[in-house]
PDB file of C-alpha atoms in Angstrom:
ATOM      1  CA  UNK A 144     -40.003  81.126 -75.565  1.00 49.00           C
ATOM      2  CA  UNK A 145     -43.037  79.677 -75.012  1.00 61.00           C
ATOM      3  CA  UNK A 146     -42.233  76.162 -75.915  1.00 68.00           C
ATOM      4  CA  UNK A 147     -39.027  75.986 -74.416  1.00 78.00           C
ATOM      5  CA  UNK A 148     -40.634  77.154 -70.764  1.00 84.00           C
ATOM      6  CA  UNK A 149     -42.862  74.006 -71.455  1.00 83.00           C
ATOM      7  CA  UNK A 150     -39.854  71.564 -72.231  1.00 81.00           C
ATOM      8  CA  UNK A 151     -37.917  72.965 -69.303  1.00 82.00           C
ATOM      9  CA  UNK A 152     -41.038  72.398 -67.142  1.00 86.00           C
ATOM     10  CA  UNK A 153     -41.360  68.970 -68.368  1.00 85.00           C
ATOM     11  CA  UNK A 154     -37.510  68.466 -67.897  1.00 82.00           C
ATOM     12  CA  UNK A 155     -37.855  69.214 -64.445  1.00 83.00           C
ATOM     13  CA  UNK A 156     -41.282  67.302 -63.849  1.00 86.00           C
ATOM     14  CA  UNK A 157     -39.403  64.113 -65.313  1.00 83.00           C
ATOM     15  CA  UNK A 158     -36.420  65.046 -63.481  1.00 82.00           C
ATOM     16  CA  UNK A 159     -38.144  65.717 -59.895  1.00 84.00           C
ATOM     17  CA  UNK A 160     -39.967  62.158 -60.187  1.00 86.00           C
ATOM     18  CA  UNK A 161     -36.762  60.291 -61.447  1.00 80.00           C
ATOM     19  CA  UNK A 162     -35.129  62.040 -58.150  1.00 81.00           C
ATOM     20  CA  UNK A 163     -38.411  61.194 -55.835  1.00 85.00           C
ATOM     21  CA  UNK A 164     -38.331  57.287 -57.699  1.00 83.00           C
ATOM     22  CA  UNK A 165     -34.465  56.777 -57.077  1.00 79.00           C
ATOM     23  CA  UNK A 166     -34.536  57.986 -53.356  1.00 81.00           C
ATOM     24  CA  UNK A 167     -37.799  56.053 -52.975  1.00 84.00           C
ATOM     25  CA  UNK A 168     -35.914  52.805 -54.118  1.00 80.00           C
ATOM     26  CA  UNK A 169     -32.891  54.070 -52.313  1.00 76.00           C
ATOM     27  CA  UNK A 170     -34.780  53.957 -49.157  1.00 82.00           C
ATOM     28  CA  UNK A 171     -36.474  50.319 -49.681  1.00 83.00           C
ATOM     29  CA  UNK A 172     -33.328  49.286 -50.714  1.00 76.00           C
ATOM     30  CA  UNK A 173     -31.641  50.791 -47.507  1.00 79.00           C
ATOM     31  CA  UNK A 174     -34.670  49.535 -45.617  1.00 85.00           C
ATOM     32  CA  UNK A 175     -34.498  45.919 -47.025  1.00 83.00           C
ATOM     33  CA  UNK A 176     -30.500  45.763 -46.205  1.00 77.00           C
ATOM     34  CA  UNK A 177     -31.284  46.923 -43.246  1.00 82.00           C
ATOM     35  CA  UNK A 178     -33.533  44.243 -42.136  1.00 86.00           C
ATOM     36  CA  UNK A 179     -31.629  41.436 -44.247  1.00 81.00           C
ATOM     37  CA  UNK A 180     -28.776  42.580 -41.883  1.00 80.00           C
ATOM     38  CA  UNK A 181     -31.043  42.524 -38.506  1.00 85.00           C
ATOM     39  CA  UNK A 182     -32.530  38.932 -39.948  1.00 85.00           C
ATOM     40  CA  UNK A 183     -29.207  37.927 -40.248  1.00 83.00           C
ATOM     41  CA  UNK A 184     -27.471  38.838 -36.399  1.00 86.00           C
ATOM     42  CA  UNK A 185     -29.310  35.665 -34.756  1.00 87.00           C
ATOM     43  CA  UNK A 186     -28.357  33.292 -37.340  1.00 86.00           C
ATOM     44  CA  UNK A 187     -24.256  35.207 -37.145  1.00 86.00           C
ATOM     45  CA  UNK A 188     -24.240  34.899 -33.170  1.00 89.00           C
ATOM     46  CA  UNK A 189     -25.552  31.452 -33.196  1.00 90.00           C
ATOM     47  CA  UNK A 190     -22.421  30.809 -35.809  1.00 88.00           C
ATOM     48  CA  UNK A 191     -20.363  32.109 -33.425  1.00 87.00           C
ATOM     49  CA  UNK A 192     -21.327  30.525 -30.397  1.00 89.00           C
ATOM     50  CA  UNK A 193     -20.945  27.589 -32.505  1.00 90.00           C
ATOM     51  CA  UNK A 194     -17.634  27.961 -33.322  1.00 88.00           C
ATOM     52  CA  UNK A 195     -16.637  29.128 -30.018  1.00 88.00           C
ATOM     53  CA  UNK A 196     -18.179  26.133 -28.115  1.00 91.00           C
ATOM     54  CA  UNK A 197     -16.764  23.856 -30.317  1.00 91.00           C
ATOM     55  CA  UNK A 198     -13.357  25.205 -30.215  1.00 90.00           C
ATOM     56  CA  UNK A 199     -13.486  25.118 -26.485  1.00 91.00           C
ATOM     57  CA  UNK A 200     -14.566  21.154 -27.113  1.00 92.00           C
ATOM     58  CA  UNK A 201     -11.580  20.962 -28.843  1.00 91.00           C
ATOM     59  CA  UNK A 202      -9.155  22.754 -26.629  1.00 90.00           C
ATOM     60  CA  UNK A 203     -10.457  20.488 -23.609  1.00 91.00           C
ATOM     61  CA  UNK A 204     -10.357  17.446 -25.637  1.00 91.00           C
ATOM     62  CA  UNK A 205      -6.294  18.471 -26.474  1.00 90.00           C
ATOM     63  CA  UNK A 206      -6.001  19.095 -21.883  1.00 89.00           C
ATOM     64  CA  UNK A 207      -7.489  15.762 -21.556  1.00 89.00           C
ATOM     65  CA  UNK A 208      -5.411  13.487 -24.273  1.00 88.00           C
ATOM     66  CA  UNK A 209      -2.106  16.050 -22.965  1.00 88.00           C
ATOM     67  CA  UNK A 210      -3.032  15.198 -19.078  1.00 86.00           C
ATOM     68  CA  UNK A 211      -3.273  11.646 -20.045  1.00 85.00           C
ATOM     69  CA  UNK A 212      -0.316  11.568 -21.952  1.00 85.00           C
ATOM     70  CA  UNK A 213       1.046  12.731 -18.799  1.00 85.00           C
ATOM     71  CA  UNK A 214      -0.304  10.541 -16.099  1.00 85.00           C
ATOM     72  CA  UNK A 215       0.292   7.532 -18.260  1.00 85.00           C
ATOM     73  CA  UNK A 216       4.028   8.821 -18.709  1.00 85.00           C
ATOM     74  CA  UNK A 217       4.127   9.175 -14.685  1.00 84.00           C
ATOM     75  CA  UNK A 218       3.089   6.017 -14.506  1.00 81.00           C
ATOM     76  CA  UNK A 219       4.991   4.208 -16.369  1.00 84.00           C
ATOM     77  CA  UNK A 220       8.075   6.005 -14.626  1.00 85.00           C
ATOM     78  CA  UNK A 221       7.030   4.954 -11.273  1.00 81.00           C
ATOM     79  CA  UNK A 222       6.167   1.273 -12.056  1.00 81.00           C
ATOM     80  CA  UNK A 223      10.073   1.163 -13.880  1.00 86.00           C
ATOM     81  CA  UNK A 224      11.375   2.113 -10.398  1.00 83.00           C
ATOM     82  CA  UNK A 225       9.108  -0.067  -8.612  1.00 80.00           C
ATOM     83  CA  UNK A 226      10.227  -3.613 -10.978  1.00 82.00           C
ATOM     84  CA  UNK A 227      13.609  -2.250 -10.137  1.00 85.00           C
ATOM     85  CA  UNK A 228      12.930  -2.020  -6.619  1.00 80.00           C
ATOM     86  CA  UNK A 229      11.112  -5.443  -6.587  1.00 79.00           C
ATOM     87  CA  UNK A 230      14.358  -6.977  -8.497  1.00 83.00           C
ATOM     88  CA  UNK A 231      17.101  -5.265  -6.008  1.00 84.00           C
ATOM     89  CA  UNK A 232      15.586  -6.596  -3.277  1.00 80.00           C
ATOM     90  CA  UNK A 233      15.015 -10.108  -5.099  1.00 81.00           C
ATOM     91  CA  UNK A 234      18.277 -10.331  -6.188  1.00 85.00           C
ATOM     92  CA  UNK A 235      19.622  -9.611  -2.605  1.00 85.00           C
ATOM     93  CA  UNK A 236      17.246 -12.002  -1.145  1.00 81.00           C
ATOM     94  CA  UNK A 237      18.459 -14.708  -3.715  1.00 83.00           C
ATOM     95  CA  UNK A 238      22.020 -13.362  -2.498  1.00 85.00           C
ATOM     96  CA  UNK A 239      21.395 -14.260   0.978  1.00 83.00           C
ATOM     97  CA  UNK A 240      19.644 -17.718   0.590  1.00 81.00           C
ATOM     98  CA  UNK A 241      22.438 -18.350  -1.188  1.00 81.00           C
ATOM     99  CA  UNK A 242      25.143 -17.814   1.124  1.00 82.00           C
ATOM    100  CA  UNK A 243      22.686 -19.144   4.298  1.00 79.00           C
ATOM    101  CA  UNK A 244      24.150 -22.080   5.945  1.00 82.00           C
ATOM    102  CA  UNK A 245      22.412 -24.963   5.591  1.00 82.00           C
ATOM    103  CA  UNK A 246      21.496 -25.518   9.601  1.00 82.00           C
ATOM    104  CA  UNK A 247      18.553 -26.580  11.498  1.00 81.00           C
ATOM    105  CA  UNK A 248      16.005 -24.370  10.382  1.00 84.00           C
ATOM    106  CA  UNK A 249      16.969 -24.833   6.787  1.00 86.00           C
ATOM    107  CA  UNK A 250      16.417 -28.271   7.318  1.00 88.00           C
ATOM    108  CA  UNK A 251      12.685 -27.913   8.755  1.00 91.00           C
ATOM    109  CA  UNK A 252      12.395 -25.575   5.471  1.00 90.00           C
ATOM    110  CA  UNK A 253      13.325 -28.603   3.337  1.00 92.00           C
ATOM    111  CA  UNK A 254      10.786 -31.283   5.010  1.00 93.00           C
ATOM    112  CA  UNK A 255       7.927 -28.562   4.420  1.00 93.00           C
ATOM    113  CA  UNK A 256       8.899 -28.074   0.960  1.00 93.00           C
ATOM    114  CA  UNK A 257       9.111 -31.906   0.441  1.00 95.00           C
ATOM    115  CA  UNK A 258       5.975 -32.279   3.078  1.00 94.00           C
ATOM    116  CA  UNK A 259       4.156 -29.642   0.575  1.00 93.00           C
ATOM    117  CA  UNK A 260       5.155 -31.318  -2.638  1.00 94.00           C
ATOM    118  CA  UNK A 261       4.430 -35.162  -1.630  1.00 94.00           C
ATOM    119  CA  UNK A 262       0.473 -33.429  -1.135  1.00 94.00           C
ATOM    120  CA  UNK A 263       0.771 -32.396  -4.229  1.00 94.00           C
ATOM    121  CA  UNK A 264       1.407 -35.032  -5.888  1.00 93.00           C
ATOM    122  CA  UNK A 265      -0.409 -37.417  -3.860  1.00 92.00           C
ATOM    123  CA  UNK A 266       2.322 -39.907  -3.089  1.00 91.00           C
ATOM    124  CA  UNK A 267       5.769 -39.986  -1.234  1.00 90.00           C
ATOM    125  CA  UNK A 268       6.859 -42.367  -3.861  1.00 92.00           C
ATOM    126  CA  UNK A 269       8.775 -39.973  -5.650  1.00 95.00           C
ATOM    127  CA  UNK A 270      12.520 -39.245  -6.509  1.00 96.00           C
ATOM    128  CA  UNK A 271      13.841 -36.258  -5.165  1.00 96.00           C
ATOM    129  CA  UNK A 272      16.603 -33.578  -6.904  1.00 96.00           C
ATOM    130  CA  UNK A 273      18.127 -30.786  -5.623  1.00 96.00           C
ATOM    131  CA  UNK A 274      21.286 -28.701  -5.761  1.00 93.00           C
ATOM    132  CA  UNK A 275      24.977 -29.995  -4.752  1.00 92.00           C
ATOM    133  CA  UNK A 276      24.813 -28.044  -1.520  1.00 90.00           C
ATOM    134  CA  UNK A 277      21.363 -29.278  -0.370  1.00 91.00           C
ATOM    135  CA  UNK A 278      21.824 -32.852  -0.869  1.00 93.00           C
ATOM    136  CA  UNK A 279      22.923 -33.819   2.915  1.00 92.00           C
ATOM    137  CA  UNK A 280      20.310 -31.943   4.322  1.00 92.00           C
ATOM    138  CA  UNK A 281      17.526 -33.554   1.743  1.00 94.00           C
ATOM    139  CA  UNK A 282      19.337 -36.853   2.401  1.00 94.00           C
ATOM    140  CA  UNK A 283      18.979 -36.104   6.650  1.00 92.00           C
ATOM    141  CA  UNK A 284      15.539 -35.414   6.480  1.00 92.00           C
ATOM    142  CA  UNK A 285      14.296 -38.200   3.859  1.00 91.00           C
ATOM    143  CA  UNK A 286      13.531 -40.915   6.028  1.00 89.00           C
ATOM    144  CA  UNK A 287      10.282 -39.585   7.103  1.00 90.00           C
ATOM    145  CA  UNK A 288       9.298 -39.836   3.645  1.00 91.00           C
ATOM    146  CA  UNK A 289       9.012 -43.622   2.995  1.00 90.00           C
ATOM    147  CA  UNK A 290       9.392 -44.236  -0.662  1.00 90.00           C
ATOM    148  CA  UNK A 291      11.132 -41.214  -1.198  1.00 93.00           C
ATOM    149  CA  UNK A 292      14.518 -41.905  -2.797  1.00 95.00           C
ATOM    150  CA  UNK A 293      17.016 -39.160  -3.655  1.00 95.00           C
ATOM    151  CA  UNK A 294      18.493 -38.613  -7.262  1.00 94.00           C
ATOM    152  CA  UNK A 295      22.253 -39.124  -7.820  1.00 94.00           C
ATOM    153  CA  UNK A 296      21.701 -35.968 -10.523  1.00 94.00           C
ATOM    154  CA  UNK A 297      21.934 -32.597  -8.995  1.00 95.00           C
ATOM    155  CA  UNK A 298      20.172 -29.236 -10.351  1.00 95.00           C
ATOM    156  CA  UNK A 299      20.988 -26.038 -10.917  1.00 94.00           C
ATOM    157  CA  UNK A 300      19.117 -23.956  -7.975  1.00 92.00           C
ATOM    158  CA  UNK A 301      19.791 -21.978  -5.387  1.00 90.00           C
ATOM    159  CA  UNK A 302      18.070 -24.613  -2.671  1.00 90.00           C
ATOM    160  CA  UNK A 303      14.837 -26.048  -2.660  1.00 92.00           C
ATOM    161  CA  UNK A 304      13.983 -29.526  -4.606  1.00 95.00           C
ATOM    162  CA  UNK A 305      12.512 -30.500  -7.404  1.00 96.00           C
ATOM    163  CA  UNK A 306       9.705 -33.880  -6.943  1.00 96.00           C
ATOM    164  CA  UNK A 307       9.056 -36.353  -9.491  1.00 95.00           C
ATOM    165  CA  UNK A 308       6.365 -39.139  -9.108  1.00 93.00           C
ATOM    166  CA  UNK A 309       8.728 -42.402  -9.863  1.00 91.00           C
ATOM    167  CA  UNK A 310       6.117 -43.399 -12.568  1.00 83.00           C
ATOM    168  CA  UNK A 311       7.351 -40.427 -13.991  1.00 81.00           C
ATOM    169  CA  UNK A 312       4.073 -38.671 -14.795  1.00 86.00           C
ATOM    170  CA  UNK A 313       4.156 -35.670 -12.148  1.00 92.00           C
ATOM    171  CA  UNK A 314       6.435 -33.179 -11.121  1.00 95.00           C
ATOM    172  CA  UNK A 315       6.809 -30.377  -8.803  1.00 95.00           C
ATOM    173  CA  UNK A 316       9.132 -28.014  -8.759  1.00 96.00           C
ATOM    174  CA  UNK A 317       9.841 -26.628  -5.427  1.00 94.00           C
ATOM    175  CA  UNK A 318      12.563 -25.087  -5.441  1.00 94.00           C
ATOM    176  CA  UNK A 319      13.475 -21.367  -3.944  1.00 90.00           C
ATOM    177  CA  UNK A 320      14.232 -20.176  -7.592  1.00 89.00           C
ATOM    178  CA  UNK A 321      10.569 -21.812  -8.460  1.00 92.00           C
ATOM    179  CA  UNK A 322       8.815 -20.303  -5.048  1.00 89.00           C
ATOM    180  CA  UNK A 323      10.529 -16.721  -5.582  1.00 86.00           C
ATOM    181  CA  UNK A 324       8.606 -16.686  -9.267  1.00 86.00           C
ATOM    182  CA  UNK A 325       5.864 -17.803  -8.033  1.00 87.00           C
ATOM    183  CA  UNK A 326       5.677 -14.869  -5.493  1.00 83.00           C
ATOM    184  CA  UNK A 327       7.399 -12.519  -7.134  1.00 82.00           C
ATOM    185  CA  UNK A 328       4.091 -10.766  -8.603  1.00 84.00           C
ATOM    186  CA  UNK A 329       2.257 -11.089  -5.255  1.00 84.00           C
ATOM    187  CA  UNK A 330       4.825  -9.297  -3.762  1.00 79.00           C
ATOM    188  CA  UNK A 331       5.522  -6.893  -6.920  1.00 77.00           C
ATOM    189  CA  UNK A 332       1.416  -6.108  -6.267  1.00 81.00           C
ATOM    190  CA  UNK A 333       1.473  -5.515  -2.806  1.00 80.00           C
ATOM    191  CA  UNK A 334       4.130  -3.061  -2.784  1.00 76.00           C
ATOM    192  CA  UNK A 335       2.501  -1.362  -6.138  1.00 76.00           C
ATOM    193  CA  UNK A 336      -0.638  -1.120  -3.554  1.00 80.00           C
ATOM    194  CA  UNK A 337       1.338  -0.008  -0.840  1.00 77.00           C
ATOM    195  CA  UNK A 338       3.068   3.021  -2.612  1.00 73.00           C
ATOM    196  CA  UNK A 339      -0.297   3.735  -4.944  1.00 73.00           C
ATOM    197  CA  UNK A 340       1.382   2.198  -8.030  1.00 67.00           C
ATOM    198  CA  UNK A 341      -0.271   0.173 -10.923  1.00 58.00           C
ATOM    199  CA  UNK A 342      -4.145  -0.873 -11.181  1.00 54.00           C
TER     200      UNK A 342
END
């Protein structure tokens, strides 16, 4: 009896400080955790605020390319209707010209353009050529050009002339076709400008 009261008491006494040693390591266990997991929540939040910053990088970077995407689209749209625009009203303009009779303020047209391109080339000996349908007024008005001698060739134009020097070096081409080109993207600009279109 007496020896198995001692071996019970020594069961326990092993058994109460294997229970005191476990739930002592239990708790610095729990207690480490515990501050591994508050060591951690700075480090976790600044992960997320991370990740949510750079998403909403992201997201405005996506609004910016889309909005561009769109503005560029717009634009291009309204600069289409605007060359179409430009070329109705060209091609009505060439329409007209056309179809103008050839009368006395034509023919003050014709001495500028010939007054403009003898300048230009520095000399009214030249040889002038121009359409089927301009040649009588060219012809009227070429005496005040002395030197000037008309071409028996005719061009394809819609009026104007074209001005060669008779050593044959320079030319100008003045003709309406030539001018219209010339101001077409002058005009095309102002108009862009006027209705908020282009640069």
């Amino acid at each position: 009896m007496g020896s198995n009261s001692a071996l019970e008491q020594t069961i326990d006494k092993i058994l109460t400080q294997t229970e005191k040693t476990i739930l002592s390591n239990l708790h610095s266990a729990l207690t480490e955790s515990n501050q591994v997991l508050d060591d951690s929540i700075p480090k976790l939040e600044q992960e997320y605020d991370k990740i949510i910053s750079d998403g909403k990088k992201e997201a405005d970077k996506i609004e910016k390319q889309l909005v561009g995407s769109s503005d560029i689209g717009a634009r291009n749209s309204a600069l289409l209707v605007l060359e179409k625009a430009v070329d109705d009203v060209f091609t009505k303009a060439i329409e007209q010209i056309s179809n103008m009779e050839r009368s006395g303020d034509y023919s003050k047209l014709i001495k500028t353009l010939l007054d403009e391109s003898t300048k230009i080339l520095g000399t009214t000996k030249v040889v002038i050529y121009t359409n089927s349908k301009d040649k009588d007024v060219v012809q009227s008005v070429l005496s005040q050009f002395s030197g000037a001698e008309l071409s028996s060739e005719t061009i394809t134009c819609i009026g104007g002339v074209i001005v060669k020097s008779k050593a044959g070096a320079m030319k100008f081409d003045n003709t309406l076709d030539a001018r219209i080109q010339r101001l077409k993207p002058l005009i095309r600009k102002e108009i862009a400008t006027k209705f908020g279109v282009g640069n």
